[in-house]
Short mmCIF file of C-alpha atoms in Angstrom, two decimals:
data_model
loop_
_atom_site.label_atom_id
_atom_site.label_comp_id
_atom_site.label_asym_id
_atom_site.label_seq_id
_atom_site.Cartn_x
_atom_site.Cartn_y
_atom_site.Cartn_z
CA MET B 1 -118.85 -90.24 -68.95
CA ILE B 2 -115.98 -91.20 -66.66
CA GLU B 3 -117.40 -94.71 -66.43
CA ILE B 4 -117.73 -94.86 -70.25
CA ASN B 5 -114.04 -93.98 -70.63
CA ASP B 6 -112.95 -96.77 -68.27
CA LEU B 7 -115.17 -99.32 -70.02
CA ALA B 8 -114.27 -98.34 -73.57
CA LEU B 9 -110.59 -97.48 -73.26
CA GLY B 10 -109.37 -99.54 -70.32
CA LYS B 11 -108.17 -98.39 -66.91
CA VAL B 12 -105.03 -96.43 -67.87
CA VAL B 13 -106.08 -94.68 -71.10
CA GLY B 14 -109.61 -94.30 -69.73
CA LYS B 15 -108.27 -92.48 -66.65
CA LEU B 16 -106.15 -90.24 -68.89
CA PHE B 17 -109.19 -89.31 -70.98
CA SER B 18 -111.19 -88.73 -67.79
CA VAL B 19 -108.51 -86.36 -66.47
CA LEU B 20 -108.63 -84.48 -69.79
CA TYR B 21 -112.41 -84.13 -69.48
CA LEU B 22 -111.99 -83.01 -65.84
CA TRP B 23 -109.60 -80.29 -67.02
CA PHE B 24 -112.06 -79.24 -69.76
CA PHE B 25 -115.01 -78.95 -67.35
CA PHE B 26 -112.78 -77.04 -64.91
CA SER B 27 -111.64 -74.70 -67.69
CA LEU B 28 -115.30 -74.01 -68.55
CA VAL B 29 -115.85 -72.94 -64.92
CA PHE B 30 -113.02 -70.41 -64.77
CA LEU B 31 -113.47 -69.17 -68.36
CA ASN B 32 -117.16 -68.48 -67.75
CA THR B 33 -116.29 -66.88 -64.41
CA ILE B 34 -113.77 -64.48 -65.94
CA THR B 35 -116.28 -63.67 -68.72
CA ILE B 36 -118.96 -62.58 -66.26
CA GLY B 37 -116.36 -60.89 -64.03
CA SER B 38 -115.06 -58.81 -66.94
CA PHE B 39 -118.60 -57.93 -67.99
CA VAL B 40 -119.65 -56.77 -64.51
CA VAL B 41 -116.46 -54.75 -63.97
CA GLY B 42 -116.44 -53.39 -67.52
CA TYR B 43 -120.10 -52.36 -67.82
CA ILE B 44 -121.71 -52.14 -64.39
CA MET B 45 -119.22 -51.59 -61.55
CA PRO B 46 -115.91 -50.32 -62.99
CA GLU B 47 -114.52 -49.31 -59.55
CA THR B 48 -115.06 -52.80 -58.07
CA PRO B 49 -112.01 -55.12 -57.94
CA LEU B 50 -112.40 -58.02 -60.37
CA MET B 51 -111.51 -60.55 -57.67
CA ALA B 52 -114.46 -59.46 -55.50
CA VAL B 53 -116.91 -60.15 -58.33
CA ILE B 54 -115.23 -63.48 -59.15
CA ILE B 55 -115.30 -64.68 -55.53
CA LEU B 56 -118.96 -63.72 -54.98
CA PHE B 57 -119.98 -65.36 -58.24
CA ILE B 58 -118.08 -68.60 -57.71
CA LEU B 59 -119.27 -68.84 -54.08
CA THR B 60 -122.89 -68.69 -55.28
CA CYS B 61 -122.20 -71.38 -57.90
CA ALA B 62 -120.45 -73.60 -55.33
CA TYR B 63 -123.38 -73.22 -52.91
CA SER B 64 -125.76 -74.22 -55.70
CA VAL B 65 -123.66 -77.34 -56.46
CA ARG B 66 -123.50 -78.30 -52.76
CA LYS B 67 -127.29 -78.22 -52.59
CA GLY B 68 -127.41 -80.98 -55.19
CA VAL B 69 -128.23 -81.43 -58.86
CA GLU B 70 -131.99 -81.55 -58.33
CA SER B 71 -132.25 -78.14 -56.67
CA MET B 72 -129.66 -76.78 -59.10
CA THR B 73 -131.72 -77.68 -62.17
CA ARG B 74 -135.16 -77.06 -60.68
CA TYR B 75 -135.16 -73.36 -61.64
CA SER B 76 -133.87 -73.92 -65.19
CA ALA B 77 -137.42 -74.06 -66.60
CA LEU B 78 -138.13 -70.64 -65.05
CA PHE B 79 -135.00 -69.24 -66.75
CA VAL B 80 -136.18 -70.58 -70.12
CA ILE B 81 -139.56 -68.86 -69.71
CA MET B 82 -137.88 -65.60 -68.66
CA VAL B 83 -135.59 -65.68 -71.72
CA LEU B 84 -138.51 -66.42 -74.07
CA LEU B 85 -140.65 -63.60 -72.70
CA PHE B 86 -137.77 -61.12 -72.70
CA ILE B 87 -136.73 -61.85 -76.29
CA ALA B 88 -140.34 -61.72 -77.53
CA ALA B 89 -140.86 -58.39 -75.75
CA ASN B 90 -137.72 -56.67 -76.95
CA VAL B 91 -138.05 -57.90 -80.56
CA SER B 92 -141.57 -56.44 -80.69
CA MET B 93 -140.30 -53.15 -79.18
CA LEU B 94 -137.46 -52.90 -81.71
CA ILE B 95 -139.42 -53.65 -84.90
CA LYS B 96 -139.51 -49.97 -85.86
CA GLU B 97 -135.69 -49.74 -85.51
CA MET B 98 -135.05 -52.72 -87.80
CA ASP B 99 -133.75 -52.27 -91.32
CA PHE B 100 -133.60 -55.59 -93.16
CA SER B 101 -131.46 -54.15 -95.96
CA SER B 102 -128.56 -54.54 -93.43
CA PHE B 103 -128.45 -58.23 -94.42
CA PHE B 104 -127.49 -57.38 -98.02
CA PRO B 105 -125.30 -58.18 -99.87
CA ILE B 106 -125.25 -61.73 -98.51
CA PHE B 107 -122.14 -63.94 -98.67
CA SER B 108 -119.95 -60.95 -99.40
CA PHE B 109 -117.25 -61.94 -96.88
CA PRO B 110 -114.44 -64.49 -97.50
CA VAL B 111 -115.44 -68.14 -96.94
CA THR B 112 -113.07 -68.45 -93.94
CA ASN B 113 -115.16 -65.85 -92.07
CA TYR B 114 -118.25 -68.05 -92.36
CA ILE B 115 -116.31 -71.16 -91.38
CA GLN B 116 -114.84 -69.35 -88.37
CA ALA B 117 -118.24 -68.03 -87.27
CA SER B 118 -120.03 -71.37 -87.72
CA HIS B 119 -117.25 -73.34 -86.01
CA THR B 120 -117.08 -70.92 -83.06
CA MET B 121 -120.86 -70.86 -82.66
CA ALA B 122 -121.10 -74.67 -82.85
CA ALA B 123 -118.14 -75.43 -80.56
CA VAL B 124 -118.53 -72.86 -77.83
CA PRO B 125 -122.20 -72.36 -76.92
CA PHE B 126 -123.63 -75.57 -78.41
CA CYS B 127 -121.18 -78.37 -77.87
CA ASP B 128 -120.59 -77.17 -74.28
CA VAL B 129 -123.77 -79.20 -73.53
CA ILE B 130 -121.32 -82.11 -73.18
CA VAL B 131 -121.19 -81.08 -69.51
CA PHE B 132 -124.75 -82.40 -69.23
CA MET B 133 -123.31 -85.91 -69.73
CA MET B 134 -122.48 -85.71 -66.01
CA ILE B 135 -126.11 -84.77 -65.16
CA PHE B 136 -127.86 -87.35 -67.40
CA PRO B 137 -127.24 -90.26 -64.97
CA HIS B 138 -129.30 -88.30 -62.39
CA VAL B 139 -132.39 -88.22 -64.65
CA GLU B 140 -135.29 -90.43 -63.53
CA LYS B 141 -134.85 -94.02 -64.69
CA GLY B 142 -137.00 -94.94 -67.65
CA ARG B 143 -137.25 -91.39 -69.03
CA SER B 144 -135.87 -90.84 -72.52
CA LEU B 145 -133.24 -88.13 -72.90
CA ARG B 146 -133.33 -87.82 -76.68
CA LYS B 147 -136.39 -85.57 -76.95
CA PRO B 148 -135.54 -83.10 -74.14
CA VAL B 149 -131.94 -82.73 -75.36
CA PHE B 150 -133.07 -82.23 -78.96
CA LEU B 151 -135.75 -79.73 -77.92
CA GLY B 152 -133.28 -77.87 -75.71
CA LEU B 153 -130.72 -77.55 -78.49
CA THR B 154 -133.39 -76.48 -80.97
CA PHE B 155 -134.69 -73.84 -78.60
CA GLY B 156 -131.15 -72.59 -78.03
CA ALA B 157 -130.52 -72.37 -81.77
CA ILE B 158 -133.76 -70.46 -82.40
CA THR B 159 -133.02 -68.04 -79.53
CA LEU B 160 -129.54 -67.38 -80.87
CA LEU B 161 -130.81 -66.90 -84.43
CA VAL B 162 -133.52 -64.45 -83.35
CA THR B 163 -130.98 -62.48 -81.26
CA ILE B 164 -128.45 -62.25 -84.10
CA VAL B 165 -131.10 -61.31 -86.69
CA ARG B 166 -132.44 -58.62 -84.34
CA ASP B 167 -128.98 -57.18 -83.62
CA THR B 168 -127.95 -57.18 -87.30
CA ALA B 169 -131.25 -55.65 -88.45
CA VAL B 170 -131.02 -52.85 -85.85
CA LEU B 171 -127.27 -52.08 -85.85
CA GLY B 172 -126.24 -53.06 -89.36
CA VAL B 173 -122.48 -52.73 -89.97
CA LEU B 174 -121.94 -51.05 -86.56
CA GLY B 175 -122.60 -54.39 -84.82
CA ALA B 176 -119.21 -55.72 -85.96
CA TYR B 177 -117.40 -52.98 -83.99
CA LEU B 178 -119.20 -53.47 -80.68
CA THR B 179 -118.20 -55.86 -77.89
CA LEU B 180 -121.80 -56.43 -76.78
CA PRO B 181 -124.16 -55.56 -79.66
CA THR B 182 -127.23 -56.79 -77.73
CA LEU B 183 -126.61 -54.29 -74.91
CA GLU B 184 -126.36 -51.40 -77.37
CA VAL B 185 -129.48 -52.58 -79.22
CA LEU B 186 -131.53 -52.68 -76.02
CA ARG B 187 -130.35 -49.16 -75.11
CA LEU B 188 -132.27 -47.94 -78.17
CA ILE B 189 -135.62 -49.00 -76.70
CA ASN B 190 -137.55 -45.89 -75.68
CA ILE B 191 -141.32 -46.20 -75.49
CA GLY B 192 -142.90 -42.81 -74.82
CA ASN B 193 -139.88 -41.69 -72.71
CA THR B 194 -141.27 -44.04 -70.05
CA LEU B 195 -140.06 -47.51 -70.94
CA THR B 196 -136.29 -47.02 -71.10
CA LYS B 197 -133.14 -48.66 -69.62
CA VAL B 198 -134.41 -52.09 -70.76
CA GLU B 199 -130.77 -53.23 -70.92
CA VAL B 200 -130.94 -53.67 -67.12
CA PHE B 201 -133.17 -56.73 -67.64
CA PHE B 202 -130.68 -58.08 -70.15
CA ILE B 203 -127.84 -57.66 -67.64
CA ILE B 204 -129.85 -59.45 -64.92
CA LEU B 205 -130.76 -62.31 -67.28
CA LEU B 206 -127.16 -62.60 -68.52
CA ILE B 207 -125.83 -62.94 -64.98
CA ILE B 208 -128.54 -65.47 -64.06
CA LEU B 209 -127.90 -67.61 -67.15
CA GLN B 210 -124.13 -67.41 -66.74
CA PHE B 211 -124.57 -68.48 -63.09
CA PHE B 212 -126.58 -71.51 -64.22
CA LYS B 213 -124.03 -72.45 -66.89
CA THR B 214 -121.12 -72.12 -64.45
CA SER B 215 -122.98 -74.11 -61.79
CA VAL B 216 -123.54 -76.98 -64.23
CA ALA B 217 -119.88 -76.86 -65.30
CA LEU B 218 -118.76 -76.83 -61.64
CA PHE B 219 -121.05 -79.75 -60.91
CA ALA B 220 -119.53 -81.67 -63.86
CA THR B 221 -116.05 -80.85 -62.52
CA VAL B 222 -116.63 -82.05 -58.96
CA LYS B 223 -118.61 -85.09 -60.12
CA SER B 224 -115.78 -86.06 -62.52
CA ALA B 225 -113.19 -85.54 -59.79
CA SER B 226 -115.18 -87.68 -57.35
CA GLN B 227 -115.55 -90.48 -59.93
CA ILE B 228 -111.87 -90.39 -60.94
CA PHE B 229 -110.71 -90.56 -57.31
CA GLY B 230 -113.42 -93.05 -56.32
CA LEU B 231 -115.14 -90.83 -53.74
CA CYS B 232 -118.58 -91.48 -52.21
CA SER B 233 -119.70 -87.87 -52.36
CA TYR B 234 -118.84 -84.91 -54.57
CA LYS B 235 -120.33 -82.16 -52.37
CA ALA B 236 -117.26 -81.61 -50.20
CA LEU B 237 -115.20 -80.66 -53.27
CA ALA B 238 -117.60 -77.95 -54.51
CA VAL B 239 -116.26 -74.97 -52.56
CA VAL B 240 -112.58 -75.88 -52.77
CA MET B 241 -112.80 -76.47 -56.56
CA GLY B 242 -114.63 -73.15 -56.78
CA ALA B 243 -111.76 -71.47 -54.89
CA LEU B 244 -109.25 -73.05 -57.29
CA ALA B 245 -111.34 -71.88 -60.26
CA ALA B 246 -111.40 -68.35 -58.82
CA GLY B 247 -107.59 -68.38 -58.76
CA PHE B 248 -107.39 -69.64 -62.34
CA ALA B 249 -109.95 -67.04 -63.44
CA ALA B 250 -107.83 -64.26 -61.93
CA MET B 251 -104.75 -65.25 -63.94
CA ALA B 252 -106.31 -66.72 -67.11
CA PHE B 253 -105.93 -63.65 -69.34
CA PRO B 254 -103.66 -60.62 -68.84
CA SER B 255 -106.20 -58.32 -70.54
CA SER B 256 -109.67 -58.16 -72.11
CA ALA B 257 -108.06 -57.95 -75.55
CA GLU B 258 -106.32 -61.30 -74.96
CA MET B 259 -109.62 -62.77 -73.82
CA ALA B 260 -111.39 -61.46 -76.94
CA TYR B 261 -108.62 -62.88 -79.17
CA TRP B 262 -108.94 -66.29 -77.45
CA GLY B 263 -112.73 -66.25 -77.89
CA ARG B 264 -112.57 -65.29 -81.58
CA ASN B 265 -109.64 -67.38 -82.84
CA ILE B 266 -108.62 -70.15 -80.43
CA ALA B 267 -111.57 -71.22 -78.24
CA ALA B 268 -113.35 -73.14 -81.02
CA HIS B 269 -110.32 -75.38 -81.64
CA TYR B 270 -109.69 -75.87 -77.91
CA SER B 271 -113.33 -76.90 -77.33
CA THR B 272 -113.48 -79.09 -80.46
CA PHE B 273 -110.65 -81.28 -79.12
CA PHE B 274 -112.66 -82.17 -75.99
CA GLU B 275 -116.15 -82.10 -77.53
CA ALA B 276 -115.49 -83.91 -80.81
CA VAL B 277 -112.02 -85.48 -81.06
CA LEU B 278 -111.98 -87.30 -77.70
CA PRO B 279 -115.57 -88.63 -77.97
CA VAL B 280 -114.91 -89.85 -81.55
CA ILE B 281 -111.75 -91.68 -80.39
CA THR B 282 -113.70 -93.23 -77.48
CA LEU B 283 -116.56 -94.31 -79.75
CA THR B 284 -114.18 -95.75 -82.38
CA VAL B 285 -112.23 -97.77 -79.81
CA ALA B 286 -115.47 -98.98 -78.20
CA LEU B 287 -116.84 -100.14 -81.59
CA ILE B 288 -113.56 -101.88 -82.49
CA ARG B 289 -113.44 -103.63 -79.10
CA LYS B 290 -117.10 -104.65 -79.43
CA SER B 291 -116.58 -106.10 -82.93
CA TYR B 292 -113.37 -107.87 -81.82
CA LYS B 293 -115.19 -109.30 -78.80
CA GLY B 294 -118.05 -110.43 -81.08
CA GLN B 295 -115.64 -112.15 -83.47
CA LYS B 296 -113.87 -113.83 -80.53
CA GLU B 297 -117.19 -115.20 -79.23
CA VAL B 298 -118.14 -116.49 -82.67
CA GLY B 299 -114.70 -118.15 -83.02
CA ALA B 300 -115.00 -119.73 -79.55
CA SER B 301 -118.46 -121.14 -80.28
CA MET O 1 -104.66 -59.02 -48.49
CA ILE O 2 -102.74 -62.15 -47.46
CA PHE O 3 -104.56 -62.04 -44.10
CA LEU O 4 -107.95 -61.95 -45.87
CA THR O 5 -106.90 -64.85 -48.11
CA LEU O 6 -105.87 -66.96 -45.11
CA VAL O 7 -109.09 -66.12 -43.24
CA ALA O 8 -111.15 -67.07 -46.30
CA PHE O 9 -109.40 -70.42 -46.67
CA LEU O 10 -109.71 -71.09 -42.93
CA MET O 11 -113.46 -70.50 -43.24
CA ILE O 12 -113.63 -72.90 -46.19
CA ALA O 13 -111.75 -75.53 -44.19
CA PHE O 14 -114.00 -75.05 -41.11
CA ALA O 15 -117.06 -75.49 -43.33
CA ASP O 16 -116.00 -78.80 -44.86
CA VAL O 17 -113.30 -80.60 -42.85
CA PRO O 18 -115.20 -81.32 -39.56
CA GLU O 19 -117.97 -83.04 -41.56
CA LEU O 20 -115.46 -85.21 -43.44
CA ILE O 21 -113.66 -86.16 -40.21
CA GLY O 22 -116.95 -86.85 -38.42
CA LYS O 23 -118.12 -89.20 -41.19
CA LYS O 24 -114.62 -90.83 -41.29
CA GLN O 25 -114.40 -90.14 -45.03
CA TRP O 26 -110.61 -90.32 -45.16
CA ARG O 27 -110.34 -90.76 -48.93
CA GLU O 28 -112.56 -87.71 -49.48
CA LEU O 29 -110.49 -85.79 -46.91
CA SER O 30 -107.21 -86.62 -48.66
CA VAL O 31 -108.53 -85.56 -52.10
CA TYR O 32 -110.06 -82.45 -50.53
CA SER O 33 -106.69 -81.62 -48.91
CA LEU O 34 -104.93 -81.97 -52.25
CA PHE O 35 -107.23 -79.45 -53.96
CA PHE O 36 -107.30 -77.25 -50.85
CA LEU O 37 -103.50 -76.97 -50.77
CA ALA O 38 -103.43 -76.20 -54.50
CA ALA O 39 -106.06 -73.48 -54.08
CA LEU O 40 -104.33 -72.08 -50.96
CA THR O 41 -100.95 -71.95 -52.72
CA MET O 42 -102.49 -70.16 -55.69
CA GLY O 43 -104.34 -67.75 -53.39
CA ILE O 44 -101.17 -66.86 -51.46
CA LEU O 45 -99.14 -66.39 -54.65
CA LEU O 46 -101.85 -64.15 -56.14
CA SER O 47 -102.02 -62.14 -52.87
CA PHE O 48 -98.28 -61.48 -53.12
CA GLY O 49 -98.74 -60.39 -56.73
CA VAL O 50 -96.71 -63.26 -58.15
CA GLU O 51 -97.39 -63.80 -61.87
CA ILE O 52 -98.46 -67.40 -62.40
CA PRO O 53 -98.22 -68.70 -65.97
CA SER O 54 -101.71 -69.30 -67.33
CA PRO O 55 -102.56 -72.78 -68.69
CA ILE O 56 -104.79 -71.02 -71.23
CA ALA O 57 -101.67 -69.33 -72.60
CA GLY O 58 -100.14 -72.81 -72.89
CA ALA O 59 -103.18 -74.11 -74.78
CA GLN O 60 -103.08 -71.01 -77.02
CA TYR O 61 -99.37 -71.60 -77.73
CA ILE O 62 -100.05 -75.23 -78.74
CA ILE O 63 -103.00 -74.34 -80.99
CA LYS O 64 -101.43 -71.22 -82.53
CA GLU O 65 -97.67 -71.79 -82.70
CA ILE O 66 -97.40 -75.59 -82.96
CA LEU O 67 -100.59 -76.73 -84.70
CA HIS O 68 -101.26 -73.41 -86.55
CA LEU O 69 -105.01 -73.97 -86.22
CA ASN O 70 -105.91 -70.42 -85.16
CA TYR O 71 -108.13 -68.45 -87.52
CA GLN O 72 -106.08 -65.22 -87.31
#
């Protein structure tokens, strides 16, 4: 991606765009870190200092990045299987709790609510896959990326849809008042007073998946930094960038309420600038330069 | 707290710097030092309880107060 910016936009503007992308990838690292930190301190270990959780988490992500992209992504297939099995299991266990009349009346909210929800869902979990642009050059030569990326996004969309349908069918209107509806939904699972506390598996999976996402974002950050500064290796920057991200995570939001407000009302616009606006500008300039170059060659011949 | 912060950063430096010096990767070392000093400064300021302005607050100000793009 950094190389694309230099080619399409020239050295100066290309470097500026690259620095903007570097900031975006870095912001994904510390925003995801504070999210998991707040979750662990809020729901699991309320007496633990937030900084301790942040440091342990970011250290693990930095270690993963130092080991290299191949070992970092090797276990991603296992995570996908775990998520699939877990969702299938808990949907089947919650069927008796589901009330599909919770979906009615449909389209009863103002249009802006639907726009806000769709925009936030598209910009934050989906378009964040832009970080994989830094991993794609490491894919085996000759292998097409289109099908795996498309399948991955489709699988993500289906997983999200099933989760939201399950939560809405079980909780109904109450879901809108909860910070983590999925956690509350899983607390309802009680099979013969034996199979209970299923939310523990959800917590474990959430931390694992968040670790993977943050590792990929940290990899994108250090790789971008190494390409911008013309370094031979990115591995030396992993821990120090992680330490910087830990500092930013500690001071990003003064409270959970501020973080929730950012997530609901601002994050979509912030992400859209880096995920849609900048790539569209780069593509437009690249097409204009290509057509101008083509016309120049035709004129010369 | 400040002592723990300094020890942690010393450990980070001991983990990475000897390798960079041994391989004579001076460019990598200079970029590493830049980020290391930034992280160390932030760590020391946070240890002393200094309130650092958040760049996310800056981004929120631009999106909300200047561009008026926020949903609510």
